[in-house]
CSV table of N, CA and C in Angstrom, one decimal:
chain,number,residue,atom,x,y,z
A,360,MET,N,31.7,-12.9,30.1
A,360,MET,CA,30.7,-12.9,29.0
A,360,MET,C,31.3,-13.4,27.7
A,361,GLY,N,32.5,-13.1,27.4
A,361,GLY,CA,33.2,-13.5,26.2
A,361,GLY,C,33.2,-15.0,26.1
A,362,ALA,N,33.5,-15.7,27.1
A,362,ALA,CA,33.6,-17.1,27.1
A,362,ALA,C,32.3,-17.7,26.9
A,363,SER,N,31.2,-17.1,27.4
A,363,SER,CA,29.8,-17.7,27.2
A,363,SER,C,29.4,-17.5,25.8
A,364,LEU,N,29.8,-16.4,25.2
A,364,LEU,CA,29.4,-16.2,23.8
A,364,LEU,C,30.2,-17.1,22.9
A,365,LEU,N,31.4,-17.4,23.2
A,365,LEU,CA,32.2,-18.3,22.4
A,365,LEU,C,31.6,-19.7,22.5
A,366,GLN,N,31.3,-20.1,23.7
A,366,GLN,CA,30.8,-21.4,24.0
A,366,GLN,C,29.4,-21.6,23.2
A,367,ASP,N,28.6,-20.6,23.2
A,367,ASP,CA,27.3,-20.7,22.5
A,367,ASP,C,27.6,-20.8,21.0
A,368,ALA,N,28.5,-20.0,20.4
A,368,ALA,CA,28.8,-20.0,19.0
A,368,ALA,C,29.4,-21.4,18.6
A,369,VAL,N,30.3,-22.0,19.4
A,369,VAL,CA,30.8,-23.3,19.0
A,369,VAL,C,29.7,-24.3,19.1
A,370,LYS,N,28.9,-24.3,20.1
A,370,LYS,CA,27.8,-25.2,20.2
A,370,LYS,C,26.9,-25.1,19.0
A,371,ARG,N,26.6,-23.9,18.5
A,371,ARG,CA,25.7,-23.7,17.4
A,371,ARG,C,26.4,-24.3,16.1
A,372,CYS,N,27.7,-24.0,16.0
A,372,CYS,CA,28.4,-24.6,14.8
A,372,CYS,C,28.4,-26.1,14.8
A,373,ALA,N,28.5,-26.7,16.0
A,373,ALA,CA,28.5,-28.1,16.1
A,373,ALA,C,27.1,-28.7,15.7
A,374,LEU,N,26.1,-28.0,16.1
A,374,LEU,CA,24.7,-28.4,15.7
A,374,LEU,C,24.6,-28.3,14.2
A,375,VAL,N,25.0,-27.2,13.6
A,375,VAL,CA,24.9,-27.0,12.1
A,375,VAL,C,25.7,-28.1,11.4
A,376,SER,N,26.9,-28.4,12.0
A,376,SER,CA,27.8,-29.4,11.3
A,376,SER,C,27.2,-30.7,11.1
A,377,GLN,N,26.1,-31.0,11.9
A,377,GLN,CA,25.4,-32.3,11.7
A,377,GLN,C,24.7,-32.4,10.4
A,378,HIS,N,24.4,-31.2,9.8
A,378,HIS,CA,23.7,-31.2,8.5
A,378,HIS,C,24.5,-30.6,7.4
A,379,ALA,N,25.6,-30.0,7.6
A,379,ALA,CA,26.5,-29.4,6.6
A,379,ALA,C,27.9,-29.8,6.8
A,380,GLY,N,28.7,-29.5,5.8
A,380,GLY,CA,30.1,-30.0,5.8
A,380,GLY,C,31.0,-29.1,6.6
A,381,ILE,N,30.6,-28.7,7.8
A,381,ILE,CA,31.5,-27.8,8.7
A,381,ILE,C,32.4,-28.7,9.5
A,382,ARG,N,33.7,-28.5,9.4
A,382,ARG,CA,34.7,-29.3,10.1
A,382,ARG,C,35.4,-28.5,11.2
A,383,ALA,N,35.3,-27.1,11.1
A,383,ALA,CA,36.1,-26.3,12.1
A,383,ALA,C,35.4,-24.9,12.2
A,384,VAL,N,35.8,-24.3,13.3
A,384,VAL,CA,35.5,-22.8,13.5
A,384,VAL,C,36.7,-22.0,13.3
A,385,LEU,N,36.6,-21.0,12.5
A,385,LEU,CA,37.8,-20.2,12.2
A,385,LEU,C,37.6,-18.8,12.7
A,386,VAL,N,38.5,-18.2,13.4
A,386,VAL,CA,38.4,-16.8,13.9
A,386,VAL,C,39.7,-16.1,13.5
A,387,HIS,N,39.5,-14.8,13.4
A,387,HIS,CA,40.6,-13.8,13.2
A,387,HIS,C,40.7,-12.9,14.4
A,388,ALA,N,41.7,-13.2,15.2
A,388,ALA,CA,41.9,-12.4,16.4
A,388,ALA,C,42.4,-11.0,16.0
A,389,LEU,N,42.0,-10.0,16.7
A,389,LEU,CA,42.4,-8.6,16.4
A,389,LEU,C,43.7,-8.3,17.0
A,390,HIS,N,44.2,-9.0,18.0
A,390,HIS,CA,45.4,-8.7,18.6
A,390,HIS,C,45.9,-9.9,19.4
A,391,ASP,N,47.1,-9.8,20.0
A,391,ASP,CA,47.7,-10.9,20.7
A,391,ASP,C,46.9,-11.3,22.0
A,392,ARG,N,46.3,-10.4,22.6
A,392,ARG,CA,45.5,-10.7,23.8
A,392,ARG,C,44.3,-11.5,23.4
A,393,ALA,N,43.6,-11.2,22.3
A,393,ALA,CA,42.5,-12.0,21.8
A,393,ALA,C,43.0,-13.3,21.4
A,394,LYS,N,44.1,-13.4,20.7
A,394,LYS,CA,44.7,-14.7,20.4
A,394,LYS,C,44.8,-15.6,21.6
A,395,GLN,N,45.4,-15.1,22.7
A,395,GLN,CA,45.5,-15.8,23.9
A,395,GLN,C,44.2,-16.3,24.4
A,396,PHE,N,43.2,-15.5,24.3
A,396,PHE,CA,41.8,-15.9,24.8
A,396,PHE,C,41.4,-17.1,24.0
A,397,TYR,N,41.5,-17.1,22.6
A,397,TYR,CA,41.0,-18.2,21.9
A,397,TYR,C,41.9,-19.4,22.1
A,398,GLU,N,43.2,-19.3,22.3
A,398,GLU,CA,44.1,-20.4,22.5
A,398,GLU,C,43.7,-21.1,23.9
A,399,HIS,N,43.3,-20.3,24.8
A,399,HIS,CA,42.9,-20.8,26.1
A,399,HIS,C,41.7,-21.8,25.9
A,400,TYR,N,40.9,-21.6,24.9
A,400,TYR,CA,39.7,-22.5,24.7
A,400,TYR,C,40.0,-23.5,23.6
A,401,GLY,N,41.3,-23.8,23.3
A,401,GLY,CA,41.6,-24.9,22.4
A,401,GLY,C,41.8,-24.5,20.9
A,402,PHE,N,41.7,-23.3,20.6
A,402,PHE,CA,42.0,-22.8,19.2
A,402,PHE,C,43.5,-23.0,18.9
A,403,GLN,N,43.8,-23.3,17.7
A,403,GLN,CA,45.2,-23.4,17.3
A,403,GLN,C,45.5,-22.4,16.2
A,404,ALA,N,46.7,-21.7,16.3
A,404,ALA,CA,47.1,-20.8,15.3
A,404,ALA,C,47.3,-21.4,14.0
A,405,SER,N,47.0,-20.6,12.9
A,405,SER,CA,47.2,-21.1,11.6
A,405,SER,C,48.7,-20.9,11.2
A,406,PRO,N,49.3,-21.8,10.4
A,406,PRO,CA,50.6,-21.6,10.0
A,406,PRO,C,50.8,-20.5,9.0
A,407,VAL,N,49.7,-20.1,8.4
A,407,VAL,CA,49.7,-19.0,7.4
A,407,VAL,C,49.7,-17.6,8.0
A,408,HIS,N,48.9,-17.4,9.0
A,408,HIS,CA,48.8,-16.1,9.7
A,408,HIS,C,48.6,-16.4,11.2
A,409,PRO,N,49.5,-15.8,12.0
A,409,PRO,CA,49.4,-16.2,13.5
A,409,PRO,C,48.2,-15.7,14.2
A,410,LEU,N,47.5,-14.7,13.7
A,410,LEU,CA,46.2,-14.2,14.3
A,410,LEU,C,45.0,-14.9,13.8
A,411,THR,N,45.2,-15.8,12.9
A,411,THR,CA,44.0,-16.7,12.4
A,411,THR,C,44.1,-18.0,13.2
A,412,LEU,N,43.0,-18.3,13.9
A,412,LEU,CA,43.0,-19.5,14.7
A,412,LEU,C,41.8,-20.4,14.3
A,413,LEU,N,42.0,-21.7,14.5
A,413,LEU,CA,41.1,-22.8,14.1
A,413,LEU,C,40.8,-23.7,15.3
A,414,LEU,N,39.5,-24.1,15.4
A,414,LEU,CA,39.1,-25.0,16.3
A,414,LEU,C,38.4,-26.1,15.6
A,415,ARG,N,39.0,-27.3,15.5
A,415,ARG,CA,38.4,-28.4,14.8
A,415,ARG,C,37.2,-29.0,15.6
A,416,LEU,N,36.1,-29.3,14.9
A,416,LEU,CA,34.9,-29.9,15.6
A,416,LEU,C,35.2,-31.4,15.7
A,417,PRO,N,34.6,-32.0,16.7
A,417,PRO,CA,34.7,-33.5,16.8
A,417,PRO,C,34.2,-34.2,15.6
A,418,LYS,N,35.0,-35.2,15.2
A,418,LYS,CA,34.6,-36.0,14.0
A,418,LYS,C,33.2,-36.6,14.1
A,419,SER,N,32.8,-37.0,15.3
A,419,SER,CA,31.5,-37.6,15.4
A,419,SER,C,30.4,-36.6,15.1
A,420,GLN,N,30.7,-35.3,15.1
A,420,GLN,CA,29.7,-34.3,14.8
A,420,GLN,C,29.7,-33.9,13.4
A,421,VAL,N,30.7,-34.2,12.6
A,421,VAL,CA,30.8,-33.8,11.2
A,421,VAL,C,30.7,-35.0,10.2
A,422,SER,N,30.6,-36.2,10.7
A,422,SER,CA,30.4,-37.3,9.8
A,422,SER,C,29.0,-37.3,9.2
A,423,PHE,N,28.9,-37.9,8.0
A,423,PHE,CA,27.6,-37.9,7.4
A,423,PHE,C,26.9,-39.2,7.6
């Protein structure tokens, strides 16, 4: 269920990014296991805080 919710959230962000300046999805993992979950789906850890992860949206979806 978690993967389905994440997929839906990312799809919705991608749709909104067509009309707004959204370039990425940012999440704050609560613990290492959650971090591994997000990394499995392509999120990358922030250099500032290891439990903050970022998923860049495709450029074709964020261009104006």
